[in-house]
């Protein structure tokens, strides 16, 4: 899975909204998360159309979550802005098969999708806003850091 700028910005904006008790303008969201405001407007439009965000008019208006933060997973946000979590050439993984030595590969792709879902569907915006990530996320992050070489992001 490649985490695009669009996905990164969308999740960060949603975390900011989850932490806020009042609606935030796109300009405030952009400034707080260092996101280009023009790019953010497009993201917010997609999130609004999918009913994860609502826009509120008026002098105290802006954007707010359309659902409670503990009901919106990171997977929900990612699917809105970037589509399926793990995609293999737009094919269904259920009936996918390959010949010869590549025959076991569909099981690898299925495991990748299941792992992504385990992390992204269990992590809610409320978890980010509270700084209290699920155990599976903390454990996998610690494993990554323990296995990582000295240079940051040297390994995929």
Tab-separated table of N, CA, C and O in Angstrom, residues 4-129:
chain	number	residue	atom	x	y	z
A	4	UNK	N	-0.690	7.904	-0.111
A	4	UNK	CA	-0.563	9.097	-0.936
A	4	UNK	C	-0.659	10.359	-0.076
A	4	UNK	O	-1.133	10.315	1.068
A	5	UNK	N	-0.252	11.469	-0.655
A	5	UNK	CA	-0.400	12.751	0.038
A	5	UNK	C	-1.871	13.007	0.334
A	5	UNK	O	-2.229	13.481	1.420
A	6	UNK	N	-2.729	12.649	-0.599
A	6	UNK	CA	-4.160	12.858	-0.408
A	6	UNK	C	-4.663	12.087	0.806
A	6	UNK	O	-5.420	12.617	1.630
A	7	UNK	N	-4.259	10.838	0.948
A	7	UNK	CA	-4.656	10.030	2.103
A	7	UNK	C	-4.097	10.611	3.386
A	7	UNK	O	-4.811	10.757	4.385
A	8	UNK	N	-2.826	10.950	3.372
A	8	UNK	CA	-2.180	11.528	4.549
A	8	UNK	C	-2.904	12.803	4.982
A	8	UNK	O	-3.239	12.972	6.158
A	9	UNK	N	-3.165	13.684	4.039
A	9	UNK	CA	-3.855	14.937	4.355
A	9	UNK	C	-5.270	14.689	4.867
A	9	UNK	O	-5.723	15.339	5.811
A	10	UNK	N	-5.981	13.758	4.245
A	10	UNK	CA	-7.363	13.478	4.655
A	10	UNK	C	-7.412	12.956	6.086
A	10	UNK	O	-8.228	13.413	6.894
A	11	UNK	N	-6.550	12.029	6.417
A	11	UNK	CA	-6.552	11.458	7.771
A	11	UNK	C	-6.135	12.517	8.787
A	11	UNK	O	-6.734	12.622	9.866
A	12	UNK	N	-5.145	13.327	8.452
A	12	UNK	CA	-4.716	14.378	9.374
A	12	UNK	C	-5.819	15.409	9.596
A	12	UNK	O	-6.059	15.842	10.739
A	13	UNK	N	-6.517	15.797	8.530
A	13	UNK	CA	-7.615	16.759	8.662
A	13	UNK	C	-8.734	16.170	9.511
A	13	UNK	O	-9.302	16.858	10.375
A	14	UNK	N	-9.040	14.906	9.299
A	14	UNK	CA	-10.103	14.258	10.073
A	14	UNK	C	-9.704	14.126	11.546
A	14	UNK	O	-10.551	14.277	12.436
A	15	UNK	N	-8.443	13.858	11.816
A	15	UNK	CA	-7.971	13.790	13.208
A	15	UNK	C	-8.123	15.156	13.875
A	15	UNK	O	-8.528	15.250	15.040
A	16	UNK	N	-7.816	16.205	13.138
A	16	UNK	CA	-7.956	17.571	13.660
A	16	UNK	C	-9.424	17.871	13.964
A	16	UNK	O	-9.749	18.449	15.008
A	17	UNK	N	-10.312	17.466	13.075
A	17	UNK	CA	-11.748	17.668	13.325
A	17	UNK	C	-12.212	16.846	14.528
A	17	UNK	O	-13.033	17.305	15.321
A	18	UNK	N	-11.682	15.649	14.671
A	18	UNK	CA	-12.065	14.793	15.802
A	18	UNK	C	-11.629	15.404	17.127
A	18	UNK	O	-12.308	15.238	18.147
A	19	UNK	N	-10.525	16.120	17.112
A	19	UNK	CA	-10.007	16.721	18.346
A	19	UNK	C	-10.676	18.057	18.676
A	19	UNK	O	-10.551	18.552	19.793
A	20	UNK	N	-11.391	18.629	17.710
A	20	UNK	CA	-11.988	19.945	17.904
A	20	UNK	C	-13.417	19.844	18.430
A	20	UNK	O	-14.195	18.996	17.993
A	21	UNK	N	-13.746	20.738	19.325
A	21	UNK	CA	-15.108	20.781	19.865
A	21	UNK	C	-16.010	21.717	19.056
A	21	UNK	O	-17.213	21.758	19.283
A	22	UNK	N	-15.410	22.456	18.145
A	22	UNK	CA	-16.177	23.392	17.309
A	22	UNK	C	-15.819	23.146	15.844
A	22	UNK	O	-14.753	22.618	15.542
A	23	UNK	N	-16.703	23.527	14.930
A	23	UNK	CA	-16.358	23.398	13.502
A	23	UNK	C	-15.116	24.223	13.172
A	23	UNK	O	-14.867	25.266	13.789
A	24	UNK	N	-14.360	23.740	12.212
A	24	UNK	CA	-13.145	24.430	11.784
A	24	UNK	C	-13.246	24.771	10.311
A	24	UNK	O	-13.713	23.959	9.508
A	25	UNK	N	-12.800	25.951	9.958
A	25	UNK	CA	-12.773	26.326	8.548
A	25	UNK	C	-11.658	25.542	7.852
A	25	UNK	O	-10.721	25.052	8.498
A	26	UNK	N	-11.774	25.449	6.547
A	26	UNK	CA	-10.740	24.769	5.773
A	26	UNK	C	-9.392	25.466	5.965
A	26	UNK	O	-8.355	24.807	6.052
A	27	UNK	N	-9.426	26.785	6.078
A	27	UNK	CA	-8.181	27.537	6.271
A	27	UNK	C	-7.522	27.177	7.597
A	27	UNK	O	-6.297	27.025	7.671
A	28	UNK	N	-8.330	27.054	8.666
A	28	UNK	CA	-7.766	26.664	9.971
A	28	UNK	C	-7.223	25.244	9.939
A	28	UNK	O	-6.146	24.972	10.470
A	29	UNK	N	-7.982	24.348	9.320
A	29	UNK	CA	-7.512	22.959	9.192
A	29	UNK	C	-6.190	22.911	8.427
A	29	UNK	O	-5.248	22.232	8.843
A	30	UNK	N	-6.141	23.631	7.325
A	30	UNK	CA	-4.937	23.642	6.494
A	30	UNK	C	-3.745	24.192	7.273
A	30	UNK	O	-2.650	23.626	7.222
A	31	UNK	N	-3.967	25.265	8.006
A	31	UNK	CA	-2.874	25.869	8.774
A	31	UNK	C	-2.405	24.954	9.898
A	31	UNK	O	-1.202	24.785	10.113
A	32	UNK	N	-3.341	24.350	10.603
A	32	UNK	CA	-2.978	23.492	11.740
A	32	UNK	C	-2.225	22.239	11.313
A	32	UNK	O	-1.405	21.722	12.059
A	33	UNK	N	-2.525	21.740	10.122
A	33	UNK	CA	-1.884	20.497	9.673
A	33	UNK	C	-0.914	20.708	8.512
A	33	UNK	O	-0.413	19.746	7.946
A	34	UNK	N	-0.649	21.962	8.167
A	34	UNK	CA	0.279	22.293	7.090
A	34	UNK	C	-0.097	21.558	5.789
A	34	UNK	O	0.703	20.836	5.198
A	35	UNK	N	-1.352	21.753	5.394
A	35	UNK	CA	-1.904	21.146	4.181
A	35	UNK	C	-2.244	22.278	3.213
A	35	UNK	O	-2.833	23.273	3.616
A	36	UNK	N	-1.891	22.146	1.933
A	36	UNK	CA	-2.290	23.174	0.965
A	36	UNK	C	-3.817	23.320	0.948
A	36	UNK	O	-4.533	22.337	0.733
A	37	UNK	N	-4.309	24.516	1.191
A	37	UNK	CA	-5.740	24.730	1.370
A	37	UNK	C	-6.544	24.374	0.125
A	37	UNK	O	-7.642	23.809	0.235
A	38	UNK	N	-6.026	24.653	-1.046
A	38	UNK	CA	-6.768	24.322	-2.278
A	38	UNK	C	-6.933	22.816	-2.425
A	38	UNK	O	-7.979	22.342	-2.864
A	39	UNK	N	-5.903	22.069	-2.065
A	39	UNK	CA	-5.956	20.610	-2.109
A	39	UNK	C	-6.946	20.103	-1.059
A	39	UNK	O	-7.726	19.184	-1.305
A	40	UNK	N	-6.934	20.733	0.109
A	40	UNK	CA	-7.817	20.332	1.199
A	40	UNK	C	-9.285	20.521	0.836
A	40	UNK	O	-10.121	19.694	1.199
A	41	UNK	N	-9.607	21.579	0.113
A	41	UNK	CA	-11.007	21.793	-0.294
A	41	UNK	C	-11.539	20.598	-1.083
A	41	UNK	O	-12.667	20.153	-0.872
A	42	UNK	N	-10.746	20.063	-1.979
A	42	UNK	CA	-11.167	18.887	-2.756
A	42	UNK	C	-11.371	17.667	-1.874
A	42	UNK	O	-12.337	16.912	-2.041
A	43	UNK	N	-10.478	17.481	-0.936
A	43	UNK	CA	-10.588	16.354	-0.005
A	43	UNK	C	-11.841	16.496	0.846
A	43	UNK	O	-12.608	15.539	1.018
A	44	UNK	N	-12.075	17.687	1.368
A	44	UNK	CA	-13.258	17.915	2.207
A	44	UNK	C	-14.547	17.704	1.416
A	44	UNK	O	-15.536	17.194	1.948
A	45	UNK	N	-14.530	18.072	0.145
A	45	UNK	CA	-15.707	17.857	-0.698
A	45	UNK	C	-16.004	16.352	-0.811
A	45	UNK	O	-17.145	15.920	-0.659
A	46	UNK	N	-14.976	15.542	-1.040
A	46	UNK	CA	-15.162	14.088	-1.131
A	46	UNK	C	-15.662	13.519	0.198
A	46	UNK	O	-16.551	12.663	0.218
A	47	UNK	N	-15.095	13.981	1.299
A	47	UNK	CA	-15.506	13.493	2.613
A	47	UNK	C	-16.938	13.914	2.940
A	47	UNK	O	-17.682	13.165	3.575
A	48	UNK	N	-17.319	15.103	2.478
A	48	UNK	CA	-18.690	15.585	2.701
A	48	UNK	C	-19.673	14.775	1.866
A	48	UNK	O	-20.720	14.359	2.351
A	49	UNK	N	-19.318	14.517	0.618
A	49	UNK	CA	-20.205	13.749	-0.258
A	49	UNK	C	-20.385	12.314	0.240
A	49	UNK	O	-21.420	11.702	0.010
A	50	UNK	N	-19.407	11.788	0.935
A	50	UNK	CA	-19.508	10.429	1.471
A	50	UNK	C	-20.104	10.422	2.884
A	50	UNK	O	-20.177	9.377	3.517
A	51	UNK	N	-20.481	11.604	3.353
A	51	UNK	CA	-21.155	11.782	4.648
A	51	UNK	C	-20.274	11.457	5.864
A	51	UNK	O	-20.769	11.038	6.897
A	52	UNK	N	-18.975	11.672	5.722
A	52	UNK	CA	-18.089	11.567	6.882
A	52	UNK	C	-17.874	12.937	7.520
A	52	UNK	O	-17.547	13.032	8.694
A	53	UNK	N	-18.060	13.988	6.711
A	53	UNK	CA	-17.885	15.366	7.161
A	53	UNK	C	-19.143	16.145	6.795
A	53	UNK	O	-19.795	15.844	5.801
A	54	UNK	N	-19.453	17.121	7.614
A	54	UNK	CA	-20.550	18.034	7.271
A	54	UNK	C	-20.019	19.458	7.266
A	54	UNK	O	-19.082	19.778	7.999
A	55	UNK	N	-20.590	20.266	6.400
A	55	UNK	CA	-20.212	21.677	6.388
A	55	UNK	C	-21.317	22.454	7.090
A	55	UNK	O	-22.501	22.170	6.898
A	56	UNK	N	-20.894	23.395	7.887
A	56	UNK	CA	-21.822	24.190	8.684
A	56	UNK	C	-21.661	25.640	8.266
A	56	UNK	O	-20.551	26.182	8.292
A	57	UNK	N	-22.768	26.253	7.883
A	57	UNK	CA	-22.740	27.643	7.404
A	57	UNK	C	-22.831	28.610	8.582
A	57	UNK	O	-23.250	28.254	9.672
A	58	UNK	N	-22.455	29.839	8.306
A	58	UNK	CA	-22.594	30.888	9.301
A	58	UNK	C	-21.264	31.340	9.868
A	58	UNK	O	-20.211	30.775	9.566
A	59	UNK	N	-21.300	32.383	10.714
A	59	UNK	CA	-20.066	32.950	11.242
A	59	UNK	C	-19.278	31.977	12.126
A	59	UNK	O	-18.071	32.075	12.226
A	60	UNK	N	-19.953	31.038	12.736
A	60	UNK	CA	-19.272	30.032	13.563
A	60	UNK	C	-19.162	28.711	12.811
A	60	UNK	O	-18.944	27.665	13.412
A	61	UNK	N	-19.322	28.769	11.495
A	61	UNK	CA	-19.359	27.567	10.672
A	61	UNK	C	-17.987	27.043	10.317
A	61	UNK	O	-16.956	27.540	10.760
A	62	UNK	N	-18.026	26.036	9.507
A	62	UNK	CA	-16.813	25.366	9.066
A	62	UNK	C	-17.132	23.916	8.790
A	62	UNK	O	-18.233	23.582	8.359
A	63	UNK	N	-16.198	23.057	9.093
A	63	UNK	CA	-16.376	21.627	8.876
A	63	UNK	C	-16.338	20.916	10.215
A	63	UNK	O	-15.601	21.294	11.127
A	64	UNK	N	-17.138	19.847	10.298
A	64	UNK	CA	-17.180	19.012	11.493
A	64	UNK	C	-17.416	17.574	11.050
A	64	UNK	O	-17.893	17.323	9.933
A	65	UNK	N	-17.092	16.641	11.916
A	65	UNK	CA	-17.385	15.248	11.621
A	65	UNK	C	-18.893	15.055	11.548
A	65	UNK	O	-19.638	15.643	12.334
A	66	UNK	N	-19.343	14.237	10.634
A	66	UNK	CA	-20.774	13.960	10.489
A	66	UNK	C	-21.211	12.809	11.391
A	66	UNK	O	-22.399	12.617	11.608
A	67	UNK	N	-20.246	12.067	11.910
A	67	UNK	CA	-20.500	10.953	12.823
A	67	UNK	C	-19.579	11.106	14.021
A	67	UNK	O	-18.555	11.799	13.934
A	68	UNK	N	-19.881	10.434	15.118
A	68	UNK	CA	-18.944	10.474	16.246
A	68	UNK	C	-17.566	9.924	15.842
A	68	UNK	O	-17.475	8.997	15.021
A	69	UNK	N	-16.522	10.492	16.405
A	69	UNK	CA	-15.152	10.110	16.045
A	69	UNK	C	-14.854	8.640	16.319
A	69	UNK	O	-14.006	8.048	15.651
A	70	UNK	N	-15.564	8.052	17.268
A	70	UNK	CA	-15.325	6.635	17.557
A	70	UNK	C	-16.074	5.705	16.603
A	70	UNK	O	-15.974	4.488	16.706
A	71	UNK	N	-16.788	6.287	15.641
A	71	UNK	CA	-17.478	5.490	14.623
A	71	UNK	C	-16.831	5.605	13.248
A	71	UNK	O	-17.285	4.980	12.292
A	72	UNK	N	-15.771	6.398	13.141
A	72	UNK	CA	-15.095	6.574	11.849
A	72	UNK	C	-13.687	5.993	11.954
A	72	UNK	O	-12.865	6.470	12.754
A	73	UNK	N	-13.432	4.963	11.167
A	73	UNK	CA	-12.107	4.353	11.167
A	73	UNK	C	-11.216	5.023	10.126
A	73	UNK	O	-11.700	5.697	9.210
A	74	UNK	N	-9.920	4.813	10.266
A	74	UNK	CA	-9.001	5.325	9.259
A	74	UNK	C	-9.298	4.667	7.913
A	74	UNK	O	-9.187	5.314	6.860
A	75	UNK	N	-9.714	3.409	7.932
A	75	UNK	CA	-10.063	2.714	6.694
A	75	UNK	C	-11.221	3.417	5.987
A	75	UNK	O	-11.218	3.534	4.755
A	76	UNK	N	-12.199	3.899	6.755
A	76	UNK	CA	-13.328	4.625	6.154
A	76	UNK	C	-12.842	5.843	5.377
A	76	UNK	O	-13.275	6.100	4.256
A	77	UNK	N	-11.940	6.588	5.973
A	77	UNK	CA	-11.418	7.807	5.351
A	77	UNK	C	-10.603	7.458	4.114
A	77	UNK	O	-10.784	8.057	3.045
A	78	UNK	N	-9.736	6.478	4.230
A	78	UNK	CA	-8.861	6.099	3.117
A	78	UNK	C	-9.671	5.604	1.924
A	78	UNK	O	-9.401	5.968	0.782
A	79	UNK	N	-10.689	4.801	2.193
A	79	UNK	CA	-11.513	4.284	1.095
A	79	UNK	C	-12.216	5.414	0.337
A	79	UNK	O	-12.396	5.331	-0.876
A	80	UNK	N	-12.600	6.470	1.050
A	80	UNK	CA	-13.266	7.595	0.389
A	80	UNK	C	-12.310	8.318	-0.554
A	80	UNK	O	-12.650	8.627	-1.689
A	81	UNK	N	-11.095	8.590	-0.097
A	81	UNK	CA	-10.192	9.416	-0.912
A	81	UNK	C	-9.310	8.623	-1.864
A	81	UNK	O	-8.848	9.168	-2.864
A	82	UNK	N	-9.073	7.339	-1.573
A	82	UNK	CA	-8.152	6.573	-2.418
A	82	UNK	C	-8.670	5.212	-2.866
A	82	UNK	O	-7.971	4.494	-3.550
A	83	UNK	N	-9.847	4.826	-2.456
A	83	UNK	CA	-10.391	3.533	-2.881
A	83	UNK	C	-9.971	2.397	-1.973
A	83	UNK	O	-9.613	2.606	-0.820
A	84	UNK	N	-9.994	1.167	-2.485
A	84	UNK	CA	-9.702	-0.014	-1.665
A	84	UNK	C	-8.335	0.062	-0.997
A	84	UNK	O	-7.402	0.663	-1.534
A	85	UNK	N	-8.226	-0.573	0.166
A	85	UNK	CA	-6.991	-0.525	0.943
A	85	UNK	C	-5.835	-1.225	0.236
A	85	UNK	O	-4.721	-0.731	0.227
A	86	UNK	N	-6.081	-2.394	-0.298
A	86	UNK	CA	-5.047	-3.134	-1.033
A	86	UNK	C	-5.698	-3.646	-2.304
A	86	UNK	O	-6.633	-4.435	-2.251
A	87	UNK	N	-5.196	-3.202	-3.415
A	87	UNK	CA	-5.818	-3.499	-4.688
A	87	UNK	C	-4.792	-4.170	-5.588
A	87	UNK	O	-3.656	-3.710	-5.686
A	88	UNK	N	-5.174	-5.257	-6.217
A	88	UNK	CA	-4.308	-5.933	-7.170
A	88	UNK	C	-4.951	-5.793	-8.552
A	88	UNK	O	-5.893	-6.512	-8.877
A	89	UNK	N	-4.492	-4.825	-9.284
A	89	UNK	CA	-4.977	-4.592	-10.657
A	89	UNK	C	-6.496	-4.567	-10.743
A	89	UNK	O	-7.075	-5.037	-11.711
A	90	UNK	N	-7.157	-4.029	-9.759
A	90	UNK	CA	-8.620	-3.925	-9.730
A	90	UNK	C	-9.325	-5.279	-9.837
A	90	UNK	O	-10.455	-5.357	-10.304
A	91	UNK	N	-8.676	-6.337	-9.409
A	91	UNK	CA	-9.269	-7.672	-9.440
A	91	UNK	C	-9.773	-8.054	-8.049
A	91	UNK	O	-9.233	-7.604	-7.036
A	92	UNK	N	-10.772	-8.901	-8.005
A	92	UNK	CA	-11.231	-9.447	-6.727
A	92	UNK	C	-10.196	-10.444	-6.228
A	92	UNK	O	-9.720	-11.302	-6.989
A	93	UNK	N	-9.836	-10.365	-4.975
A	93	UNK	CA	-8.859	-11.303	-4.414
A	93	UNK	C	-9.488	-12.655	-4.111
A	93	UNK	O	-8.775	-13.644	-3.949
A	94	UNK	N	-10.800	-12.724	-4.072
A	94	UNK	CA	-11.479	-13.967	-3.717
A	94	UNK	C	-11.185	-15.074	-4.717
A	94	UNK	O	-10.795	-16.173	-4.337
A	95	UNK	N	-11.363	-14.814	-5.982
A	95	UNK	CA	-11.175	-15.849	-6.996
A	95	UNK	C	-9.860	-15.750	-7.743
A	95	UNK	O	-9.663	-16.437	-8.750
A	96	UNK	N	-8.962	-14.931	-7.276
A	96	UNK	CA	-7.692	-14.715	-7.961
A	96	UNK	C	-6.830	-15.977	-7.924
A	96	UNK	O	-6.682	-16.605	-6.870
A	97	UNK	N	-6.262	-16.345	-9.067
A	97	UNK	CA	-5.338	-17.486	-9.099
A	97	UNK	C	-4.272	-17.229	-10.158
A	97	UNK	O	-4.511	-16.536	-11.145
A	98	UNK	N	-3.099	-17.793	-9.902
A	98	UNK	CA	-1.975	-17.693	-10.823
A	98	UNK	C	-1.449	-19.098	-11.092
A	98	UNK	O	-1.552	-19.982	-10.233
A	99	UNK	N	-0.813	-19.291	-12.241
A	99	UNK	CA	-0.263	-20.610	-12.543
A	99	UNK	C	1.142	-20.805	-11.972
A	99	UNK	O	1.832	-19.849	-11.636
A	100	UNK	N	1.552	-22.039	-11.886
A	100	UNK	CA	2.932	-22.410	-11.561
A	100	UNK	C	3.419	-21.922	-10.217
A	100	UNK	O	2.668	-21.909	-9.236
A	101	UNK	N	4.679	-21.499	-10.193
A	101	UNK	CA	5.286	-21.105	-8.914
A	101	UNK	C	4.631	-19.878	-8.272
A	101	UNK	O	4.799	-19.633	-7.082
A	102	UNK	N	3.866	-19.110	-9.047
A	102	UNK	CA	3.177	-17.932	-8.495
A	102	UNK	C	1.830	-18.300	-7.878
A	102	UNK	O	1.133	-17.426	-7.350
A	103	UNK	N	1.454	-19.577	-7.904
A	103	UNK	CA	0.150	-20.013	-7.401
A	103	UNK	C	-0.134	-19.567	-5.959
A	103	UNK	O	-1.266	-19.190	-5.656
A	104	UNK	N	0.844	-19.554	-5.048
A	104	UNK	CA	0.552	-19.125	-3.674
A	104	UNK	C	0.420	-17.603	-3.505
A	104	UNK	O	-0.018	-17.122	-2.458
A	105	UNK	N	0.799	-16.844	-4.526
A	105	UNK	CA	0.826	-15.378	-4.408
A	105	UNK	C	-0.516	-14.754	-4.018
A	105	UNK	O	-0.533	-13.822	-3.202
A	106	UNK	N	-1.653	-15.209	-4.524
A	106	UNK	CA	-2.916	-14.608	-4.084
A	106	UNK	C	-3.115	-14.662	-2.561
A	106	UNK	O	-3.700	-13.749	-1.983
A	107	UNK	N	-2.610	-15.707	-1.925
A	107	UNK	CA	-2.706	-15.772	-0.461
A	107	UNK	C	-1.860	-14.683	0.198
A	107	UNK	O	-2.229	-14.146	1.246
A	108	UNK	N	-0.747	-14.328	-0.413
A	108	UNK	CA	0.068	-13.216	0.105
A	108	UNK	C	-0.729	-11.926	0.001
A	108	UNK	O	-0.804	-11.145	0.958
A	109	UNK	N	-1.341	-11.679	-1.162
A	109	UNK	CA	-2.133	-10.453	-1.344
A	109	UNK	C	-3.297	-10.422	-0.353
A	109	UNK	O	-3.623	-9.379	0.191
A	110	UNK	N	-3.937	-11.571	-0.124
A	110	UNK	CA	-5.046	-11.627	0.844
A	110	UNK	C	-4.550	-11.309	2.257
A	110	UNK	O	-5.221	-10.606	3.015
A	111	UNK	N	-3.382	-11.832	2.605
A	111	UNK	CA	-2.813	-11.565	3.932
A	111	UNK	C	-2.471	-10.087	4.091
A	111	UNK	O	-2.683	-9.502	5.163
A	112	UNK	N	-1.958	-9.468	3.033
A	112	UNK	CA	-1.643	-8.035	3.074
A	112	UNK	C	-2.913	-7.233	3.326
A	112	UNK	O	-2.959	-6.359	4.200
A	113	UNK	N	-3.961	-7.539	2.577
A	113	UNK	CA	-5.220	-6.818	2.752
A	113	UNK	C	-5.769	-7.020	4.171
A	113	UNK	O	-6.226	-6.076	4.811
A	114	UNK	N	-5.707	-8.250	4.673
A	114	UNK	CA	-6.205	-8.538	6.019
A	114	UNK	C	-5.404	-7.779	7.075
A	114	UNK	O	-5.978	-7.239	8.028
A	115	UNK	N	-4.094	-7.706	6.904
A	115	UNK	CA	-3.254	-6.974	7.856
A	115	UNK	C	-3.576	-5.479	7.848
A	115	UNK	O	-3.679	-4.852	8.898
A	116	UNK	N	-3.726	-4.917	6.654
A	116	UNK	CA	-4.087	-3.501	6.553
A	116	UNK	C	-5.437	-3.240	7.215
A	116	UNK	O	-5.599	-2.279	7.964
A	117	UNK	N	-6.386	-4.105	6.941
A	117	UNK	CA	-7.712	-3.934	7.530
A	117	UNK	C	-7.644	-4.022	9.057
A	117	UNK	O	-8.308	-3.260	9.747
A	118	UNK	N	-6.838	-4.953	9.563
A	118	UNK	CA	-6.733	-5.122	11.009
A	118	UNK	C	-6.273	-3.825	11.679
A	118	UNK	O	-6.798	-3.425	12.715
A	119	UNK	N	-5.340	-3.146	11.072
A	119	UNK	CA	-4.824	-1.903	11.635
A	119	UNK	C	-5.762	-0.730	11.354
A	119	UNK	O	-6.134	0.020	12.260
A	120	UNK	N	-6.157	-0.565	10.102
A	120	UNK	CA	-6.894	0.634	9.701
A	120	UNK	C	-8.366	0.614	10.086
A	120	UNK	O	-8.963	1.670	10.274
A	121	UNK	N	-8.963	-0.552	10.195
A	121	UNK	CA	-10.368	-0.615	10.604
A	121	UNK	C	-10.531	-0.560	12.123
A	121	UNK	O	-11.584	-0.175	12.601
A	122	UNK	N	-9.496	-0.946	12.858
A	122	UNK	CA	-9.601	-0.887	14.325
A	122	UNK	C	-9.177	0.469	14.875
A	122	UNK	O	-9.502	0.795	16.008
A	123	UNK	N	-8.455	1.246	14.086
A	123	UNK	CA	-8.034	2.569	14.545
A	123	UNK	C	-9.097	3.588	14.160
A	123	UNK	O	-9.403	3.778	12.985
A	124	UNK	N	-9.668	4.232	15.156
A	124	UNK	CA	-10.733	5.216	14.952
A	124	UNK	C	-10.152	6.626	15.080
A	124	UNK	O	-9.087	6.832	15.681
A	125	UNK	N	-10.861	7.591	14.532
A	125	UNK	CA	-10.419	8.983	14.667
A	125	UNK	C	-10.324	9.390	16.130
A	125	UNK	O	-9.436	10.158	16.506
A	126	UNK	N	-11.207	8.864	16.958
A	126	UNK	CA	-11.158	9.160	18.398
A	126	UNK	C	-9.842	8.686	19.007
A	126	UNK	O	-9.306	9.339	19.906
A	127	UNK	N	-9.315	7.562	18.509
A	127	UNK	CA	-8.026	7.062	19.006
A	127	UNK	C	-6.910	8.049	18.692
A	127	UNK	O	-6.050	8.322	19.546
A	128	UNK	N	-6.912	8.575	17.465
A	128	UNK	CA	-5.888	9.560	17.093
A	128	UNK	C	-6.016	10.820	17.941
A	128	UNK	O	-5.019	11.323	18.472
A	129	UNK	N	-7.254	11.323	18.051
A	129	UNK	CA	-7.485	12.562	18.796
A	129	UNK	C	-7.071	12.421	20.258
A	129	UNK	O	-6.560	13.361	20.856
